[in-house]
């Protein structure tokens, strides 16, 4: 009998063991993943799946990551493992990845580890120093935390990965960029010419300028180009020109704006007077880029210094400019005239303006990672047909009817407009913008003509600024009393005033606006034309408007005495649909050309007049076609604050919520909503919701007194239950 029981136990054990083995086998063969996080942080986006599923050449990702790193870096390694495994699930046969062991074992480095570390160094992945806390001691250690992507002959690297935020976006956009670059290079009918201009006359004056070895630069540059040619399918062609030996090159130097230096006799006549040029030009077709090789630095007391570009970094510089030259990124139109915001940091009116917080260079850097800007001079040219969107940022000059007609018809073609406008022109006294901080600026109302287009489409900007009690607060220095100063014209847009209907807006929790005007919809026009409007952001219910005489000095701004004067105001709208043309039913405008009536042109004018047919009124000839009175489905984004694109609001890395918001809008207008959603899901800033004063008081009181009272009540309940049970037992046995 005992033997039967024993054999039964063994049989059960074997059955259980078999079930466990079968479950593990099923887990390996029937693999699936389930991401339970709210934003699907550990699942790749649809855009990532599409990119890796459509690879046309092998892609290899080599990861160099030190093992067993302290927190939080170990979480980054684990996330990277999971992310690449997720890519592999949805990729085709061309996707591969590998983790290389670069960790020394017990203080000793094996031959294999040395080889992997050397391989990482060859790819430009070097160890960084991180901080670790062990046994209550702060220690520092070196760690490899980077990866390299190899696609065909192209190489991209992410040298430092210290956090998981934005990692999927970086990988996917890098893969997409490499795909586009391979396609663009293979389809080039000609070669990219790289021309070095270096005058041999500079070799005599170079030692006096603190620069030497100029004679080695041509050979160094040739070596760099040969190395780059290996991964650019032989599409580069190098040429060296010496302007000292060929005076006919002077016109070419002016054409490419090459730096030219001239000097008098130096060192008591040992160095004769002369001139020389130095610079690098990259040219393909009609496009060219000039790369300076010599920087001029002016230091206080020391004076003017000259510094040559680092030849070790020249390969990366040329490689980055190849991407700009062949336009591997989708182009975005940017209105470059009519006084719009300059992307270079200097305005035409003030070309020496420094690239400070008042410029939009961060916006240009951020957008240029995935797009290419194409400057549009509307006064001289029409808007190209191949553009999908046009950005107009802070125009200050009047648009002619013909220029408005071009913008109108661009929208009618089903394209997108990103309008970041100012309702006022901020001018310092005397007309010197930003040059006299001691005086208050004057705000002059702007009316460029775009306002009547927008009003026709169903939206208008109010002639005021929005001020908000929920605003950014500036920390004041101790000499000014300390504390914080509310900046009422910088509203803080809380989560509940951000529209979550669109997917790319769902993970944006907070924004900061600056000098922004409220918007107003014409609901009748919107409804009549079957347009869809999305109010993207709005101020809080504690907002009011500043009209008339504008003074944004925080010391003189006070909230209204009554809350009845406050309300929430829309600050940004996205409108979609088939827009009606502003020029429908009106005479179509013609391009006006200014005529010069100088004496030298009189003969030409007389000849042109004689050549015209007499007795014909050309204005009576009617034209039809090439005009759209009703547009195809298009999009308009409108926000009345150009400060939202400036450096004091946006960061070049695109990590802030404001930067994510702007880039998501740009992607959405260009049909890349999946990319926008992927970028937005990494936003992990989750501020607490606003609570009323009564709620705060209740929570405090509950934590201080409520919890102890609950513990006492619970204890009394337990005592009463035990006492009742004791009485029941006594009654049971007593009877």
XYZ file of C-alpha atoms in Angstrom:
735
model
C 0.000 0.000 0.000
C 2.825 2.369 0.889
C 4.652 1.531 -2.359
C 1.551 2.464 -4.404
C 1.351 5.856 -2.679
C 5.057 6.393 -3.289
C 4.809 5.530 -6.987
C 1.775 7.841 -7.281
C 3.805 10.740 -5.915
C 6.609 10.066 -8.421
C 4.070 9.914 -11.247
C 2.580 13.263 -10.236
C 6.070 14.795 -10.007
C 6.937 13.568 -13.511
C 3.646 14.898 -14.901
C 4.223 18.307 -13.279
C 7.797 18.387 -14.606
C 6.579 17.527 -18.104
C 3.943 20.283 -17.961
C 6.594 22.840 -16.903
C 8.871 21.775 -19.783
C 6.006 21.956 -22.302
C 4.981 25.420 -21.034
C 8.553 26.676 -21.489
C 8.748 25.180 -24.988
C 5.437 26.823 -25.856
C 6.736 30.113 -24.436
C 9.750 29.958 -26.746
C 7.871 28.942 -29.907
C 4.681 30.958 -29.287
C 6.381 34.184 -28.172
C 4.255 37.282 -27.632
C 4.573 40.524 -25.662
C 2.022 42.679 -23.922
C 2.794 46.293 -23.028
C 0.580 47.390 -20.131
C 2.056 50.886 -19.812
C -0.315 53.761 -20.537
C 1.761 55.334 -23.321
C 3.033 51.989 -24.705
C 6.557 53.062 -23.786
C 7.969 49.535 -24.201
C 6.362 48.911 -27.605
C 7.652 50.420 -30.806
C 5.412 52.722 -32.803
C 3.838 52.030 -36.181
C 6.424 54.281 -37.830
C 9.266 52.182 -36.388
C 7.651 48.942 -37.550
C 7.282 50.348 -41.061
C 10.891 51.553 -41.242
C 12.504 48.235 -40.233
C 10.050 46.196 -42.313
C 10.993 47.993 -45.540
C 14.799 47.770 -45.382
C 16.371 47.236 -48.787
C 19.942 46.557 -47.584
C 21.372 44.879 -44.479
C 21.260 47.001 -41.323
C 23.447 46.044 -38.387
C 23.350 47.688 -34.972
C 26.435 47.111 -32.831
C 25.885 47.984 -29.166
C 28.803 48.679 -26.837
C 27.427 48.725 -23.285
C 29.271 47.910 -20.088
C 27.545 45.159 -18.090
C 26.288 45.342 -14.509
C 26.199 49.120 -14.304
C 24.635 50.753 -11.236
C 21.143 52.211 -11.290
C 19.726 53.930 -13.312
C 22.099 52.934 -16.139
C 21.283 49.237 -15.805
C 17.663 50.074 -16.621
C 18.842 51.794 -19.794
C 20.689 48.643 -20.880
C 17.630 46.501 -20.189
C 15.391 48.889 -22.116
C 17.813 48.845 -25.055
C 17.721 45.022 -25.107
C 13.926 45.024 -25.132
C 13.714 47.776 -27.752
C 16.042 46.051 -30.230
C 14.253 42.739 -29.675
C 10.983 44.514 -30.522
C 12.551 45.921 -33.707
C 13.710 42.417 -34.662
C 10.192 40.990 -34.287
C 8.760 43.376 -36.887
C 11.846 43.589 -39.147
C 12.740 41.574 -42.221
C 15.861 39.510 -42.849
C 18.030 42.628 -43.277
C 17.854 43.690 -39.595
C 20.521 42.467 -37.180
C 21.884 43.609 -33.840
C 24.611 42.486 -31.474
C 25.811 43.434 -28.001
C 29.603 43.486 -27.625
C 31.238 42.654 -24.296
C 33.411 45.630 -23.348
C 33.402 44.907 -19.584
C 36.640 43.866 -17.849
C 36.335 40.755 -15.673
C 37.549 41.088 -12.067
C 39.781 44.000 -12.915
C 41.473 42.176 -15.789
C 40.731 42.746 -19.453
C 40.679 39.680 -21.715
C 41.884 39.674 -25.307
C 38.286 39.528 -26.582
C 37.309 42.499 -24.432
C 40.313 44.472 -25.692
C 39.319 43.750 -29.281
C 35.749 44.908 -28.617
C 36.972 48.084 -26.931
C 39.238 48.798 -29.908
C 36.325 48.160 -32.270
C 34.194 50.630 -30.309
C 36.978 53.198 -30.506
C 37.227 52.707 -34.282
C 33.536 53.527 -34.568
C 33.919 56.635 -32.419
C 32.362 55.112 -29.269
C 34.460 56.055 -26.248
C 33.899 55.394 -22.513
C 32.350 58.081 -20.365
C 32.621 58.638 -16.623
C 29.541 57.878 -14.540
C 28.798 58.237 -10.844
C 27.911 55.237 -8.698
C 26.993 54.936 -5.010
C 28.247 51.781 -3.298
C 28.159 51.177 0.475
C 27.329 54.840 1.118
C 30.350 55.920 -0.931
C 30.312 57.926 -4.143
C 32.542 56.329 -6.758
C 33.306 57.112 -10.361
C 33.820 54.565 -13.084
C 34.267 54.519 -16.836
C 31.574 52.859 -18.923
C 30.785 52.275 -22.576
C 27.219 53.352 -23.382
C 26.794 53.765 -27.131
C 25.867 52.092 -30.395
C 26.624 52.325 -34.099
C 24.304 51.675 -37.052
C 25.819 50.203 -40.225
C 23.585 50.292 -43.301
C 25.276 49.416 -46.564
C 28.356 51.632 -46.669
C 26.873 54.253 -44.354
C 27.618 54.545 -40.643
C 25.662 56.492 -38.028
C 26.431 56.451 -34.330
C 24.829 57.371 -31.042
C 27.961 57.710 -28.885
C 26.243 58.227 -25.531
C 23.016 56.630 -24.278
C 22.489 57.586 -20.642
C 18.672 57.595 -20.598
C 15.774 55.901 -22.361
C 13.882 59.074 -23.256
C 13.672 59.566 -27.006
C 15.801 56.506 -27.802
C 13.255 54.906 -30.138
C 12.814 58.229 -31.944
C 16.588 58.585 -32.411
C 16.944 55.033 -33.741
C 13.991 55.171 -36.113
C 14.854 58.565 -37.570
C 18.501 57.481 -37.983
C 17.444 54.330 -39.869
C 15.014 56.327 -41.999
C 17.682 58.933 -42.714
C 20.205 56.277 -43.798
C 17.605 54.688 -46.081
C 16.919 58.048 -47.709
C 20.620 58.817 -48.058
C 21.395 55.525 -49.795
C 18.539 56.046 -52.242
C 19.619 59.640 -52.913
C 23.298 58.749 -53.437
C 22.573 55.826 -55.756
C 20.252 57.968 -57.879
C 22.729 60.855 -58.311
C 23.525 61.215 -62.035
C 26.769 63.089 -61.344
C 29.321 63.551 -58.595
C 29.592 65.918 -55.637
C 32.552 68.205 -56.206
C 34.629 69.151 -53.172
C 36.989 72.010 -53.940
C 39.790 73.174 -51.675
C 40.997 76.736 -52.214
C 44.304 77.371 -50.445
C 46.824 80.015 -51.484
C 50.448 79.019 -51.117
C 51.204 82.633 -50.165
C 49.615 81.949 -46.760
C 52.510 79.641 -45.879
C 54.838 82.646 -45.457
C 52.507 84.579 -43.166
C 51.033 81.555 -41.369
C 53.673 81.376 -38.593
C 52.978 85.028 -37.696
C 49.238 84.157 -37.417
C 49.877 81.189 -35.147
C 48.974 78.604 -37.782
C 51.333 76.176 -39.415
C 51.459 73.044 -41.562
C 49.304 74.710 -44.218
C 51.167 72.812 -46.916
C 49.871 69.498 -45.502
C 46.192 70.442 -45.736
C 45.662 69.409 -49.409
C 47.028 65.923 -48.775
C 45.055 65.585 -45.518
C 41.866 66.681 -47.261
C 42.462 64.235 -50.106
C 42.831 61.391 -47.602
C 39.604 62.422 -45.826
C 37.659 62.486 -49.114
C 39.024 59.079 -50.156
C 37.881 57.619 -46.835
C 34.440 59.234 -47.159
C 34.140 57.948 -50.721
C 34.211 54.387 -49.435
C 30.869 54.873 -47.700
C 29.338 57.313 -50.183
C 29.448 54.977 -53.199
C 32.289 56.886 -54.868
C 30.137 59.957 -55.430
C 32.754 62.459 -54.163
C 35.340 64.147 -56.347
C 38.163 66.230 -54.854
C 39.957 69.171 -56.488
C 42.659 71.485 -55.161
C 43.118 75.075 -56.378
C 45.983 77.453 -55.566
C 44.816 81.059 -56.200
C 48.385 82.325 -55.825
C 49.415 80.486 -58.995
C 46.177 81.150 -60.866
C 44.944 84.748 -60.716
C 41.926 83.819 -62.856
C 40.400 82.274 -59.727
C 39.622 85.681 -58.189
C 36.115 85.716 -59.684
C 35.517 82.174 -58.391
C 36.573 83.223 -54.864
C 33.994 86.023 -54.914
C 31.317 83.686 -56.275
C 31.730 81.219 -53.402
C 32.466 83.922 -50.785
C 35.813 82.348 -49.846
C 37.734 84.038 -47.008
C 40.540 86.171 -48.433
C 43.242 87.748 -46.261
C 45.600 90.574 -47.179
C 48.585 91.791 -45.171
C 51.287 94.460 -45.288
C 55.023 93.823 -45.040
C 55.783 92.000 -41.787
C 58.897 91.342 -39.669
C 60.792 94.350 -41.003
C 60.197 93.399 -44.589
C 61.117 89.709 -44.318
C 57.529 88.874 -45.287
C 56.462 90.901 -48.316
C 52.900 92.250 -48.573
C 50.410 89.942 -50.200
C 47.057 88.203 -50.052
C 45.732 84.677 -49.891
C 42.513 82.701 -49.723
C 41.442 79.610 -47.774
C 38.151 77.734 -47.813
C 36.322 74.557 -48.819
C 33.421 74.410 -51.275
C 30.983 71.527 -51.780
C 29.021 71.719 -55.004
C 26.443 69.594 -56.770
C 24.483 70.898 -59.730
C 23.381 74.447 -58.978
C 23.694 74.070 -55.208
C 26.876 74.861 -53.299
C 27.973 75.122 -49.669
C 31.037 76.986 -48.391
C 32.810 75.562 -45.329
C 35.238 77.976 -43.607
C 38.593 76.465 -42.679
C 39.910 79.439 -40.740
C 38.181 81.088 -37.785
C 38.943 84.633 -36.685
C 38.655 85.124 -32.914
C 38.835 88.468 -31.160
C 39.839 88.157 -27.503
C 39.866 91.007 -24.953
C 43.345 92.417 -24.315
C 44.978 89.641 -26.402
C 43.450 90.849 -29.675
C 42.804 89.009 -32.934
C 43.658 85.296 -33.108
C 43.422 82.826 -36.004
C 42.520 79.171 -35.632
C 42.412 76.394 -38.247
C 39.539 73.945 -38.303
C 40.287 70.583 -36.734
C 41.060 68.144 -39.559
C 40.021 65.248 -37.292
C 36.443 66.575 -37.324
C 36.403 67.601 -40.979
C 35.114 64.187 -42.105
C 31.977 64.510 -39.967
C 31.486 68.099 -41.150
C 31.668 67.131 -44.826
C 29.418 64.110 -44.269
C 26.749 66.260 -42.589
C 26.877 68.804 -45.410
C 26.464 66.057 -48.019
C 23.022 65.439 -46.525
C 22.128 69.108 -46.919
C 23.513 69.240 -50.455
C 21.557 66.286 -51.861
C 18.384 67.057 -49.868
C 17.836 63.631 -48.336
C 15.215 65.123 -46.012
C 11.790 66.328 -47.052
C 11.750 70.039 -47.825
C 9.701 72.585 -45.902
C 9.089 75.997 -47.388
C 10.081 78.934 -45.183
C 9.113 82.496 -46.092
C 12.419 84.367 -46.048
C 11.274 87.870 -47.020
C 8.608 90.312 -45.718
C 10.681 90.786 -42.555
C 10.063 87.284 -41.219
C 11.951 85.789 -38.312
C 15.509 84.965 -39.382
C 16.671 81.393 -38.852
C 20.330 82.442 -38.890
C 20.105 84.700 -35.849
C 20.637 87.989 -37.716
C 18.022 90.156 -39.373
C 18.515 91.949 -42.690
C 18.018 95.248 -40.891
C 20.718 94.389 -38.385
C 23.100 91.778 -39.863
C 25.567 92.047 -36.994
C 22.930 91.040 -34.439
C 24.289 88.321 -32.157
C 22.764 84.856 -32.186
C 21.279 85.157 -28.724
C 18.016 84.298 -27.059
C 16.087 86.488 -29.514
C 16.962 84.340 -32.543
C 15.397 81.131 -33.896
C 18.547 79.109 -34.520
C 17.377 76.349 -32.159
C 14.178 75.977 -34.202
C 16.248 75.644 -37.379
C 18.589 73.095 -35.771
C 15.710 71.074 -34.376
C 13.695 70.916 -37.612
C 16.777 70.343 -39.810
C 17.332 66.944 -38.189
C 14.457 65.495 -40.222
C 13.584 68.213 -42.770
C 15.356 70.614 -45.111
C 14.359 74.269 -45.172
C 13.819 75.868 -48.569
C 13.816 79.649 -48.389
C 10.979 81.254 -50.374
C 11.296 84.868 -51.521
C 7.694 85.568 -52.394
C 8.521 88.944 -53.939
C 10.710 87.314 -56.581
C 9.445 83.758 -57.031
C 6.402 81.531 -56.768
C 5.969 78.751 -54.214
C 7.371 75.462 -55.648
C 4.863 72.713 -56.338
C 6.919 69.998 -54.616
C 6.502 71.511 -51.128
C 3.903 70.087 -48.767
C 3.985 72.886 -46.208
C 4.970 76.524 -45.833
C 6.085 78.162 -42.574
C 5.430 81.892 -42.176
C 6.924 83.241 -38.946
C 6.443 86.853 -37.833
C 6.145 88.783 -41.112
C 6.314 92.544 -40.550
C 5.840 93.851 -44.105
C 2.650 94.205 -46.135
C 1.758 91.439 -48.599
C 0.549 92.429 -52.057
C -2.640 90.872 -53.400
C -0.603 88.774 -55.817
C 1.521 87.396 -52.942
C -1.608 86.626 -50.933
C -2.990 84.938 -54.038
C 0.045 82.621 -54.134
C -0.417 81.671 -50.473
C -4.146 81.157 -51.022
C -3.644 78.879 -54.031
C -0.904 76.938 -52.226
C -3.476 76.083 -49.551
C -6.096 75.276 -52.205
C -3.781 72.570 -53.585
C -4.253 70.597 -50.376
C -1.025 71.814 -48.783
C -0.433 73.016 -45.206
C 0.287 76.437 -43.729
C 2.091 76.921 -40.404
C 1.405 80.520 -39.400
C 3.272 81.762 -36.329
C 2.393 85.444 -36.402
C 2.762 88.470 -34.184
C -0.113 90.893 -33.698
C 2.305 93.654 -32.685
C 5.703 94.789 -33.902
C 7.944 95.293 -30.864
C 10.198 98.282 -31.575
C 12.648 100.006 -29.283
C 12.609 103.826 -29.238
C 14.559 105.134 -32.198
C 13.849 101.995 -34.192
C 16.784 100.023 -32.739
C 15.221 96.690 -31.834
C 16.724 95.104 -28.768
C 19.645 97.586 -28.688
C 18.523 99.768 -25.809
C 17.334 97.613 -22.902
C 17.042 100.606 -20.582
C 13.968 101.904 -22.409
C 10.560 100.271 -22.718
C 9.664 98.961 -26.181
C 6.776 100.309 -28.219
C 4.208 97.815 -29.523
C 2.877 98.851 -32.942
C -0.161 96.948 -34.278
C 0.648 94.801 -37.315
C -1.563 94.333 -40.365
C 0.236 92.466 -43.131
C -2.764 91.360 -45.165
C -2.713 87.777 -43.928
C -5.406 88.808 -41.471
C -8.059 89.144 -44.207
C -7.168 85.724 -45.600
C -7.529 84.141 -42.164
C -10.799 85.960 -41.488
C -12.163 84.549 -44.750
C -11.095 81.044 -43.742
C -12.865 81.482 -40.389
C -10.305 82.581 -37.797
C -8.841 85.859 -36.620
C -6.275 87.172 -34.138
C -7.349 89.717 -31.558
C -5.375 92.958 -31.139
C -4.208 92.211 -27.579
C -1.948 90.117 -25.377
C -3.135 87.356 -23.038
C -2.081 87.712 -19.401
C -2.586 84.891 -16.921
C -2.266 84.438 -13.159
C -1.119 80.872 -13.886
C 2.168 81.962 -15.383
C 5.906 81.461 -15.334
C 7.531 82.889 -12.210
C 11.007 84.378 -12.332
C 13.305 84.003 -9.328
C 14.487 87.443 -8.247
C 18.046 88.034 -6.970
C 18.614 88.926 -3.309
C 19.474 92.568 -4.090
C 15.965 93.001 -5.480
C 14.248 91.487 -2.481
C 14.364 87.822 -3.479
C 11.260 85.719 -3.968
C 9.629 85.173 -7.341
C 8.140 87.631 -9.807
C 5.087 86.531 -11.808
C 5.567 87.073 -15.549
C 1.906 87.443 -16.478
C 2.582 87.619 -20.238
C 4.123 84.102 -20.071
C 1.042 81.911 -19.415
C 1.673 78.424 -18.068
C -0.575 76.071 -20.063
C -1.683 73.319 -17.702
C -2.666 69.797 -18.752
C -6.424 70.388 -18.664
C -6.098 73.253 -21.159
C -4.237 71.102 -23.711
C -6.422 69.321 -26.253
C -6.043 65.528 -26.112
C -8.304 64.704 -29.070
C -5.344 64.436 -31.440
C -2.933 61.579 -30.756
C 0.215 63.681 -31.032
C -1.057 65.977 -28.243
C -1.944 63.281 -25.705
C 1.399 63.102 -23.923
C 2.109 66.828 -23.726
C 1.399 67.812 -20.121
C 2.459 71.445 -19.826
C 3.579 74.328 -22.066
C 4.816 77.868 -21.595
C 3.547 80.607 -23.924
C 5.121 84.035 -24.339
C 3.684 87.341 -25.596
C 0.783 85.558 -27.224
C -2.459 86.979 -28.615
C -5.843 85.264 -28.302
C -7.600 83.705 -31.298
C -11.257 83.800 -32.254
C -13.189 81.444 -34.526
C -15.908 82.497 -36.941
C -18.111 79.498 -36.269
C -20.498 80.378 -39.120
C -17.710 80.267 -41.730
C -16.270 77.097 -40.203
C -19.634 75.369 -40.280
C -20.617 76.685 -43.727
C -17.413 75.331 -45.288
C -17.525 72.018 -43.352
C -14.134 72.676 -41.777
C -12.851 70.888 -38.675
C -11.242 73.030 -35.981
C -9.092 71.810 -33.077
C -8.327 74.198 -30.237
C -4.876 72.891 -29.315
C -4.060 75.015 -26.274
C -5.754 77.689 -24.173
C -4.986 79.888 -21.185
C -6.513 79.251 -17.774
C -9.777 80.705 -16.529
C -7.717 83.297 -14.624
C -6.674 85.128 -17.797
C -7.375 88.612 -19.090
C -6.387 90.754 -22.064
C -4.116 93.778 -22.325
C -5.289 96.141 -25.060
C -4.519 99.640 -26.248
C -1.310 100.922 -24.741
C 0.855 97.866 -24.168
C 3.328 97.835 -21.283
C 4.761 94.434 -20.369
C 6.896 95.578 -17.447
C 6.039 93.009 -14.721
C 6.308 95.714 -12.044
C 3.335 97.575 -13.523
C 1.010 94.645 -14.322
C -1.744 93.821 -11.844
C -4.583 91.303 -12.255
C -8.118 92.735 -12.607
C -9.866 93.350 -9.283
C -12.860 91.243 -10.306
C -12.765 87.625 -11.470
C -15.651 88.442 -13.837
C -13.117 90.127 -16.115
C -11.179 86.873 -16.445
C -11.768 83.922 -18.745
C -9.940 81.253 -20.745
C -8.703 82.269 -24.221
C -7.787 80.005 -27.180
C -4.096 80.368 -28.043
C -3.508 77.930 -30.925
C -5.818 76.356 -33.497
C -5.486 73.640 -36.119
C -8.089 73.836 -38.883
C -8.549 71.125 -41.516
C -10.770 70.706 -44.532
C -11.532 72.088 -47.991
C -10.978 75.823 -47.608
C -12.742 78.330 -49.877
C -10.467 80.626 -51.860
C -10.382 84.257 -50.761
C -10.205 85.296 -54.422
C -13.256 83.344 -55.601
C -15.572 85.715 -57.472
C -12.939 88.485 -57.520
C -10.617 89.699 -60.282
C -7.444 87.649 -60.055
C -4.449 89.823 -59.067
C -1.483 90.286 -61.393
C 2.168 90.527 -60.487
C 3.292 94.145 -60.391
C 6.772 94.954 -61.676
C 8.418 98.224 -60.752
C 9.467 100.257 -63.793
C 12.675 102.280 -63.862
C 12.328 105.496 -65.843
C 16.011 106.390 -65.965
C 17.497 108.098 -68.981
C 19.428 104.962 -69.928
C 16.190 102.987 -70.176
C 14.278 105.486 -72.341
C 15.404 103.930 -75.629
C 14.491 100.435 -74.460
C 11.081 101.680 -73.328
C 10.465 103.328 -76.685
C 11.415 100.122 -78.507
C 9.104 98.051 -76.281
C 6.249 100.497 -76.880
C 6.798 100.357 -80.630
C 6.801 96.567 -80.546
C 3.386 96.397 -78.840
C 0.321 96.030 -81.078
C -1.598 99.310 -81.239
C -5.316 99.657 -80.609
C -5.587 96.570 -78.352
C -6.569 96.854 -74.691
C -4.816 93.814 -73.178
C -6.596 94.274 -69.843
C -9.835 93.095 -71.461
C -8.423 89.653 -72.177
C -9.951 87.272 -69.653
C -8.219 84.217 -68.308
C -9.593 80.977 -66.906
C -7.982 77.858 -65.507
C -5.044 77.539 -63.087
C -7.293 78.847 -60.326
C -8.883 76.804 -57.556
C -11.952 78.384 -55.995
C -12.419 75.419 -53.635
C -9.415 73.710 -52.162
C -8.468 70.111 -51.697
C -8.230 68.981 -48.037
C -5.556 71.164 -46.429
C -4.420 72.283 -42.972
C -3.773 75.588 -41.219
C -1.943 75.900 -37.918
C -2.187 79.357 -36.341
C -0.511 80.680 -33.203
C -0.112 84.410 -32.557
C 3.337 84.436 -30.923
C 6.617 84.283 -32.841
C 8.436 84.153 -29.484
C 7.374 80.506 -29.291
C 10.011 79.754 -31.964
C 12.884 81.647 -30.329
C 15.846 80.250 -28.417
C 14.597 81.371 -25.008
C 11.612 79.029 -25.428
C 12.951 76.146 -27.570
C 16.010 73.977 -26.973
C 18.039 72.701 -29.924
C 17.895 69.097 -28.646
C 14.086 69.107 -28.732
C 13.731 67.696 -25.193
C 11.355 70.285 -23.701
C 7.572 70.085 -23.936
C 7.482 73.259 -26.037
C 9.946 71.787 -28.534
C 7.979 68.533 -28.710
C 4.763 70.479 -29.338
C 6.284 72.503 -32.207
C 7.913 69.472 -33.843
C 4.727 67.410 -33.512
C 2.769 70.139 -35.278
C 5.369 70.292 -38.076
C 5.198 66.506 -38.493
C 1.399 66.505 -38.507
C 1.252 69.222 -41.177
C 3.613 67.147 -43.338
C 1.691 63.893 -43.005
C 3.995 62.303 -40.447
C 1.570 61.877 -37.581
C 3.058 58.479 -36.674
C 6.456 60.109 -36.106
C 4.810 62.797 -33.974
C 3.051 60.185 -31.838
C 6.329 58.277 -31.411
C 8.136 61.413 -30.235
C 5.330 62.416 -27.894
C 5.061 59.100 -26.072
C 8.480 59.651 -24.486
C 7.278 62.772 -22.665
C 7.244 61.540 -19.076
C 6.755 64.830 -17.295
C 3.550 64.366 -15.314
C 2.778 67.466 -13.219
C 0.171 67.252 -10.487
C -3.312 68.466 -11.269
C -4.435 71.755 -9.744
C -6.494 71.334 -6.567
C -8.803 73.719 -4.774
C -7.865 75.241 -1.413
C -10.630 73.263 0.351
C -9.319 70.002 -1.091
C -5.799 70.791 0.078
C -7.068 71.561 3.605
C -9.063 68.326 3.718
C -6.067 66.226 2.604
C -3.810 67.855 5.212
C -6.351 67.355 7.985
C -6.982 63.758 6.949
C -3.260 62.922 6.957
C -2.691 64.586 10.345
C -5.794 63.511 12.260
C -7.836 61.244 10.008
C -5.357 58.374 9.657
C -4.737 58.044 13.452
C -8.494 58.084 14.053
C -8.989 55.347 11.455
C -6.298 53.242 13.151
C -8.052 53.684 16.523
C -11.436 52.785 14.992
C -9.937 49.726 13.304
C -8.361 48.648 16.622
C -11.670 49.067 18.451
C -13.367 47.016 15.755
C -10.850 44.190 16.154
C -11.205 44.319 19.973
C -15.011 44.294 19.740
C -14.942 41.318 17.327
C -12.635 39.325 19.600
C -14.728 40.226 22.672
C -17.926 39.067 20.951
C -16.272 35.827 19.848
C -15.042 35.240 23.426
C -18.578 35.712 24.804
C -20.002 33.318 22.210
C -17.496 30.623 23.224
C -18.298 31.122 26.933
C -22.029 30.856 26.264
C -21.510 27.743 24.132
C -19.555 25.845 26.784
C -21.533 27.307 29.682
C -24.758 25.877 28.336
